[in-house]
Amino acid sequence: MSTPIDSSAWFDEAFRAAPLMAILRGMGTERSLELAATAWDLGIDMVEVPIQGSADEEALAAVVRAGRERGKAVGAGTVIDAETVQSASRAGAAFTVSPGLDLDVVRASEAEGMPSLPGVATASEVQIAQKHGLTWLKAFPASVLGAEWFTAMRGPFPQVRFVATGGMHARNAPDVLAAGARVVAVGSALADADELSRLARIIEN
């Protein structure tokens, strides 16, 4: 077991390069490798591969290896229990992402040396997370919460940094970022040439 890591400090540095993260869900190994390379070439350093089965774990391990060759951090998504934390660790994930807030999962991930990005959707969850020292949180599902949610949360929680996840793409990302999100996570947009050009403009700005 590794020395517990400070999730907040780690994500401060990890998201410094670009306000975007790539999510490669259920794409298989070959397609995940292709889109991870697309993301890295575009300037998106952070890539997440959700793991909900053995095929996903194989894809994650492959993307982790490719990321190491390019000095990129690859994380495991949909980490919802201690068993998934261990799967992420075995695959070599650099960080974990969860759909909800489970402090046991956060601590288990940190104890394995993997910073944790838990999901929130309410003020109560944000407050609990902040109380436990977490300042980077995944807002999920972001497209359902809407841009105004981020503006509202910025008032009582000015220190919290949100990663908008779920239903996000290059067309709605600018509004969400302007409303207060620090990072937007995209998936299928990486396979669309028109979306890629829009994502590039977001990074440039």
mmCIF file of C-alpha atoms in Angstrom:
data_model
loop_
_atom_site.group_PDB
_atom_site.id
_atom_site.type_symbol
_atom_site.label_atom_id
_atom_site.label_comp_id
_atom_site.label_asym_id
_atom_site.label_seq_id
_atom_site.Cartn_x
_atom_site.Cartn_y
_atom_site.Cartn_z
ATOM 1 C CA MET A 1 0.000 0.000 0.000
ATOM 2 C CA SER A 2 1.270 3.452 -0.926
ATOM 3 C CA THR A 3 1.489 6.548 1.235
ATOM 4 C CA PRO A 4 -1.893 8.347 1.230
ATOM 5 C CA ILE A 5 -1.959 11.204 -1.267
ATOM 6 C CA ASP A 6 -3.454 14.685 -1.064
ATOM 7 C CA SER A 7 -6.162 14.581 -3.748
ATOM 8 C CA SER A 8 -6.761 18.329 -3.839
ATOM 9 C CA ALA A 9 -3.114 19.276 -4.355
ATOM 10 C CA TRP A 10 -2.668 16.577 -6.992
ATOM 11 C CA PHE A 11 -5.623 17.750 -9.098
ATOM 12 C CA ASP A 12 -4.510 21.375 -8.751
ATOM 13 C CA GLU A 13 -1.432 20.438 -10.739
ATOM 14 C CA ALA A 14 -3.040 17.841 -13.025
ATOM 15 C CA PHE A 15 -5.686 20.200 -14.402
ATOM 16 C CA ARG A 16 -3.326 23.138 -14.818
ATOM 17 C CA ALA A 17 -2.696 22.513 -18.530
ATOM 18 C CA ALA A 18 -6.251 22.472 -19.926
ATOM 19 C CA PRO A 19 -9.860 22.861 -18.719
ATOM 20 C CA LEU A 20 -10.826 19.544 -20.319
ATOM 21 C CA MET A 21 -10.733 15.854 -19.427
ATOM 22 C CA ALA A 22 -11.455 12.888 -21.701
ATOM 23 C CA ILE A 23 -13.719 10.006 -20.661
ATOM 24 C CA LEU A 24 -13.433 6.790 -22.682
ATOM 25 C CA ARG A 25 -16.399 4.678 -21.587
ATOM 26 C CA GLY A 26 -16.961 1.148 -22.881
ATOM 27 C CA MET A 27 -14.943 1.628 -26.058
ATOM 28 C CA GLY A 28 -12.718 -1.418 -25.891
ATOM 29 C CA THR A 29 -8.947 -1.417 -25.919
ATOM 30 C CA GLU A 30 -8.228 -0.414 -29.529
ATOM 31 C CA ARG A 31 -10.715 2.437 -29.710
ATOM 32 C CA SER A 32 -9.724 3.675 -26.240
ATOM 33 C CA LEU A 33 -6.093 3.843 -27.327
ATOM 34 C CA GLU A 34 -7.053 5.744 -30.486
ATOM 35 C CA LEU A 35 -9.147 8.344 -28.677
ATOM 36 C CA ALA A 36 -6.658 8.693 -25.825
ATOM 37 C CA ALA A 37 -4.022 9.594 -28.418
ATOM 38 C CA THR A 38 -6.470 12.054 -30.003
ATOM 39 C CA ALA A 39 -7.014 13.687 -26.618
ATOM 40 C CA TRP A 40 -3.301 13.926 -25.851
ATOM 41 C CA ASP A 41 -2.489 15.302 -29.298
ATOM 42 C CA LEU A 42 -5.181 17.947 -28.815
ATOM 43 C CA GLY A 43 -3.702 19.059 -25.504
ATOM 44 C CA ILE A 44 -6.008 17.189 -23.088
ATOM 45 C CA ASP A 45 -3.639 15.615 -20.570
ATOM 46 C CA MET A 46 -6.199 13.950 -18.298
ATOM 47 C CA VAL A 47 -7.858 10.750 -19.531
ATOM 48 C CA GLU A 48 -10.316 8.580 -17.602
ATOM 49 C CA VAL A 49 -11.326 5.030 -18.501
ATOM 50 C CA PRO A 50 -14.411 3.876 -16.540
ATOM 51 C CA ILE A 51 -14.158 0.258 -15.370
ATOM 52 C CA GLN A 52 -17.316 -1.819 -15.105
ATOM 53 C CA GLY A 53 -16.031 -5.162 -16.320
ATOM 54 C CA SER A 54 -12.941 -7.135 -17.335
ATOM 55 C CA ALA A 55 -12.854 -5.642 -20.853
ATOM 56 C CA ASP A 56 -12.792 -2.157 -19.344
ATOM 57 C CA GLU A 57 -9.961 -3.123 -17.026
ATOM 58 C CA GLU A 58 -7.956 -4.398 -19.995
ATOM 59 C CA ALA A 59 -8.598 -1.134 -21.854
ATOM 60 C CA LEU A 60 -7.566 0.882 -18.806
ATOM 61 C CA ALA A 61 -4.309 -1.036 -18.406
ATOM 62 C CA ALA A 62 -3.502 -0.522 -22.092
ATOM 63 C CA VAL A 63 -4.212 3.211 -21.977
ATOM 64 C CA VAL A 64 -2.175 3.497 -18.765
ATOM 65 C CA ARG A 65 0.811 1.954 -20.561
ATOM 66 C CA ALA A 66 0.382 4.280 -23.536
ATOM 67 C CA GLY A 67 0.048 7.246 -21.212
ATOM 68 C CA ARG A 68 3.261 6.408 -19.390
ATOM 69 C CA GLU A 69 5.150 6.529 -22.674
ATOM 70 C CA ARG A 70 3.904 10.105 -23.148
ATOM 71 C CA GLY A 71 4.088 11.194 -19.525
ATOM 72 C CA LYS A 72 0.290 11.381 -19.180
ATOM 73 C CA ALA A 73 -1.854 10.474 -16.179
ATOM 74 C CA VAL A 74 -4.655 7.973 -16.829
ATOM 75 C CA GLY A 75 -7.385 7.400 -14.280
ATOM 76 C CA ALA A 76 -10.090 4.844 -13.568
ATOM 77 C CA GLY A 77 -13.718 5.911 -13.569
ATOM 78 C CA THR A 78 -16.917 4.525 -12.021
ATOM 79 C CA VAL A 79 -14.971 3.555 -8.903
ATOM 80 C CA ILE A 80 -17.765 2.815 -6.439
ATOM 81 C CA ASP A 81 -16.312 0.402 -3.864
ATOM 82 C CA ALA A 82 -13.117 -0.996 -2.392
ATOM 83 C CA GLU A 83 -13.022 -3.796 -4.959
ATOM 84 C CA THR A 84 -13.029 -1.301 -7.829
ATOM 85 C CA VAL A 85 -10.291 0.694 -6.093
ATOM 86 C CA GLN A 86 -8.149 -2.439 -6.115
ATOM 87 C CA SER A 87 -8.930 -3.084 -9.785
ATOM 88 C CA ALA A 88 -7.875 0.471 -10.612
ATOM 89 C CA SER A 89 -4.669 0.052 -8.646
ATOM 90 C CA ARG A 90 -3.800 -3.228 -10.378
ATOM 91 C CA ALA A 91 -4.287 -1.604 -13.774
ATOM 92 C CA GLY A 92 -1.881 1.165 -12.804
ATOM 93 C CA ALA A 93 -4.401 4.022 -12.673
ATOM 94 C CA ALA A 94 -2.993 7.362 -11.534
ATOM 95 C CA PHE A 95 -6.302 8.571 -10.071
ATOM 96 C CA THR A 96 -9.906 7.481 -9.530
ATOM 97 C CA VAL A 97 -13.248 9.074 -10.350
ATOM 98 C CA SER A 98 -16.595 8.174 -8.774
ATOM 99 C CA PRO A 99 -20.193 9.035 -9.714
ATOM 100 C CA GLY A 100 -21.109 9.794 -6.113
ATOM 101 C CA LEU A 101 -19.626 10.804 -2.776
ATOM 102 C CA ASP A 102 -18.433 7.856 -0.704
ATOM 103 C CA LEU A 103 -15.722 8.858 1.744
ATOM 104 C CA ASP A 104 -14.695 5.235 2.292
ATOM 105 C CA VAL A 105 -13.902 4.961 -1.410
ATOM 106 C CA VAL A 106 -12.059 8.288 -1.331
ATOM 107 C CA ARG A 107 -9.857 7.171 1.546
ATOM 108 C CA ALA A 108 -9.266 3.706 0.081
ATOM 109 C CA SER A 109 -8.152 5.285 -3.180
ATOM 110 C CA GLU A 110 -5.890 7.811 -1.454
ATOM 111 C CA ALA A 111 -4.389 5.030 0.666
ATOM 112 C CA GLU A 112 -3.388 3.292 -2.574
ATOM 113 C CA GLY A 113 -1.683 6.466 -3.758
ATOM 114 C CA MET A 114 -4.458 7.409 -6.178
ATOM 115 C CA PRO A 115 -6.104 10.828 -5.716
ATOM 116 C CA SER A 116 -9.894 10.618 -5.741
ATOM 117 C CA LEU A 117 -12.417 12.751 -7.618
ATOM 118 C CA PRO A 118 -15.847 11.951 -6.117
ATOM 119 C CA GLY A 119 -19.150 12.977 -7.641
ATOM 120 C CA VAL A 120 -21.617 15.455 -6.142
ATOM 121 C CA ALA A 121 -24.968 16.912 -7.162
ATOM 122 C CA THR A 122 -26.188 18.756 -4.057
ATOM 123 C CA ALA A 123 -24.993 21.459 -1.678
ATOM 124 C CA SER A 124 -25.030 18.934 1.178
ATOM 125 C CA GLU A 125 -22.630 16.629 -0.681
ATOM 126 C CA VAL A 126 -20.333 19.520 -1.573
ATOM 127 C CA GLN A 127 -20.299 20.649 2.058
ATOM 128 C CA ILE A 128 -19.464 17.157 3.328
ATOM 129 C CA ALA A 129 -16.693 16.750 0.773
ATOM 130 C CA GLN A 130 -15.194 20.131 1.622
ATOM 131 C CA LYS A 131 -15.356 19.316 5.334
ATOM 132 C CA HIS A 132 -13.151 16.304 4.618
ATOM 133 C CA GLY A 133 -10.582 18.332 2.717
ATOM 134 C CA LEU A 134 -11.738 17.678 -0.845
ATOM 135 C CA THR A 135 -11.679 20.752 -3.057
ATOM 136 C CA TRP A 136 -11.864 19.050 -6.481
ATOM 137 C CA LEU A 137 -15.252 17.439 -7.117
ATOM 138 C CA LYS A 138 -17.036 15.903 -10.081
ATOM 139 C CA ALA A 139 -20.409 17.563 -10.739
ATOM 140 C CA PHE A 140 -22.634 14.811 -12.117
ATOM 141 C CA PRO A 141 -24.775 14.750 -14.200
ATOM 142 C CA ALA A 142 -23.679 18.201 -15.329
ATOM 143 C CA SER A 143 -26.021 18.557 -18.305
ATOM 144 C CA VAL A 144 -28.996 17.856 -16.023
ATOM 145 C CA LEU A 145 -27.737 20.149 -13.260
ATOM 146 C CA GLY A 146 -27.291 22.958 -15.789
ATOM 147 C CA ALA A 147 -24.875 25.878 -15.975
ATOM 148 C CA GLU A 148 -26.745 27.843 -13.313
ATOM 149 C CA TRP A 149 -25.940 25.122 -10.758
ATOM 150 C CA PHE A 150 -22.258 26.037 -10.968
ATOM 151 C CA THR A 151 -22.992 29.723 -10.527
ATOM 152 C CA ALA A 152 -25.129 28.953 -7.479
ATOM 153 C CA MET A 153 -22.486 26.714 -5.879
ATOM 154 C CA ARG A 154 -19.719 29.235 -6.405
ATOM 155 C CA GLY A 155 -21.322 31.533 -3.807
ATOM 156 C CA PRO A 156 -21.207 29.312 -0.694
ATOM 157 C CA PHE A 157 -18.258 27.185 -1.878
ATOM 158 C CA PRO A 158 -15.732 29.541 -3.539
ATOM 159 C CA GLN A 159 -12.798 27.197 -2.837
ATOM 160 C CA VAL A 160 -14.336 24.169 -4.542
ATOM 161 C CA ARG A 161 -13.318 23.328 -8.099
ATOM 162 C CA PHE A 162 -15.835 21.401 -10.168
ATOM 163 C CA VAL A 163 -15.276 18.999 -13.065
ATOM 164 C CA ALA A 164 -18.506 19.066 -15.093
ATOM 165 C CA THR A 165 -19.286 15.517 -16.202
ATOM 166 C CA GLY A 166 -22.218 13.899 -17.990
ATOM 167 C CA GLY A 167 -23.766 15.063 -21.243
ATOM 168 C CA MET A 168 -20.960 17.514 -21.919
ATOM 169 C CA HIS A 169 -19.536 18.416 -25.340
ATOM 170 C CA ALA A 170 -17.772 21.277 -27.102
ATOM 171 C CA ARG A 171 -20.969 23.257 -27.643
ATOM 172 C CA ASN A 172 -22.172 23.432 -24.025
ATOM 173 C CA ALA A 173 -18.721 23.427 -22.399
ATOM 174 C CA PRO A 174 -18.061 27.182 -22.785
ATOM 175 C CA ASP A 175 -21.274 28.117 -20.940
ATOM 176 C CA VAL A 176 -20.524 25.717 -18.091
ATOM 177 C CA LEU A 177 -16.946 26.948 -17.779
ATOM 178 C CA ALA A 178 -18.157 30.551 -17.782
ATOM 179 C CA ALA A 179 -20.667 29.670 -15.055
ATOM 180 C CA GLY A 180 -17.936 28.483 -12.717
ATOM 181 C CA ALA A 181 -16.854 24.940 -13.596
ATOM 182 C CA ARG A 182 -13.074 24.598 -13.762
ATOM 183 C CA VAL A 183 -12.963 21.568 -16.056
ATOM 184 C CA VAL A 184 -15.355 19.872 -18.476
ATOM 185 C CA ALA A 185 -15.167 16.128 -19.174
ATOM 186 C CA VAL A 186 -15.990 15.018 -22.719
ATOM 187 C CA GLY A 187 -16.260 11.640 -24.406
ATOM 188 C CA SER A 188 -17.887 11.162 -27.808
ATOM 189 C CA ALA A 189 -16.792 14.656 -28.857
ATOM 190 C CA LEU A 190 -13.309 13.229 -29.394
ATOM 191 C CA ALA A 191 -14.605 11.165 -32.309
ATOM 192 C CA ASP A 192 -16.195 14.145 -34.119
ATOM 193 C CA ALA A 193 -13.958 16.325 -36.289
ATOM 194 C CA ASP A 194 -16.180 19.380 -35.861
ATOM 195 C CA GLU A 195 -16.203 18.920 -32.092
ATOM 196 C CA LEU A 196 -12.416 18.571 -32.035
ATOM 197 C CA SER A 197 -11.941 21.978 -33.593
ATOM 198 C CA ARG A 198 -14.268 23.498 -31.000
ATOM 199 C CA LEU A 199 -12.431 21.713 -28.183
ATOM 200 C CA ALA A 200 -9.145 23.086 -29.507
ATOM 201 C CA ARG A 201 -10.534 26.606 -29.282
ATOM 202 C CA ILE A 202 -11.580 25.999 -25.671
ATOM 203 C CA ILE A 203 -8.033 24.936 -24.814
ATOM 204 C CA GLU A 204 -6.564 27.954 -26.610
ATOM 205 C CA ASN A 205 -8.788 30.319 -24.628
#
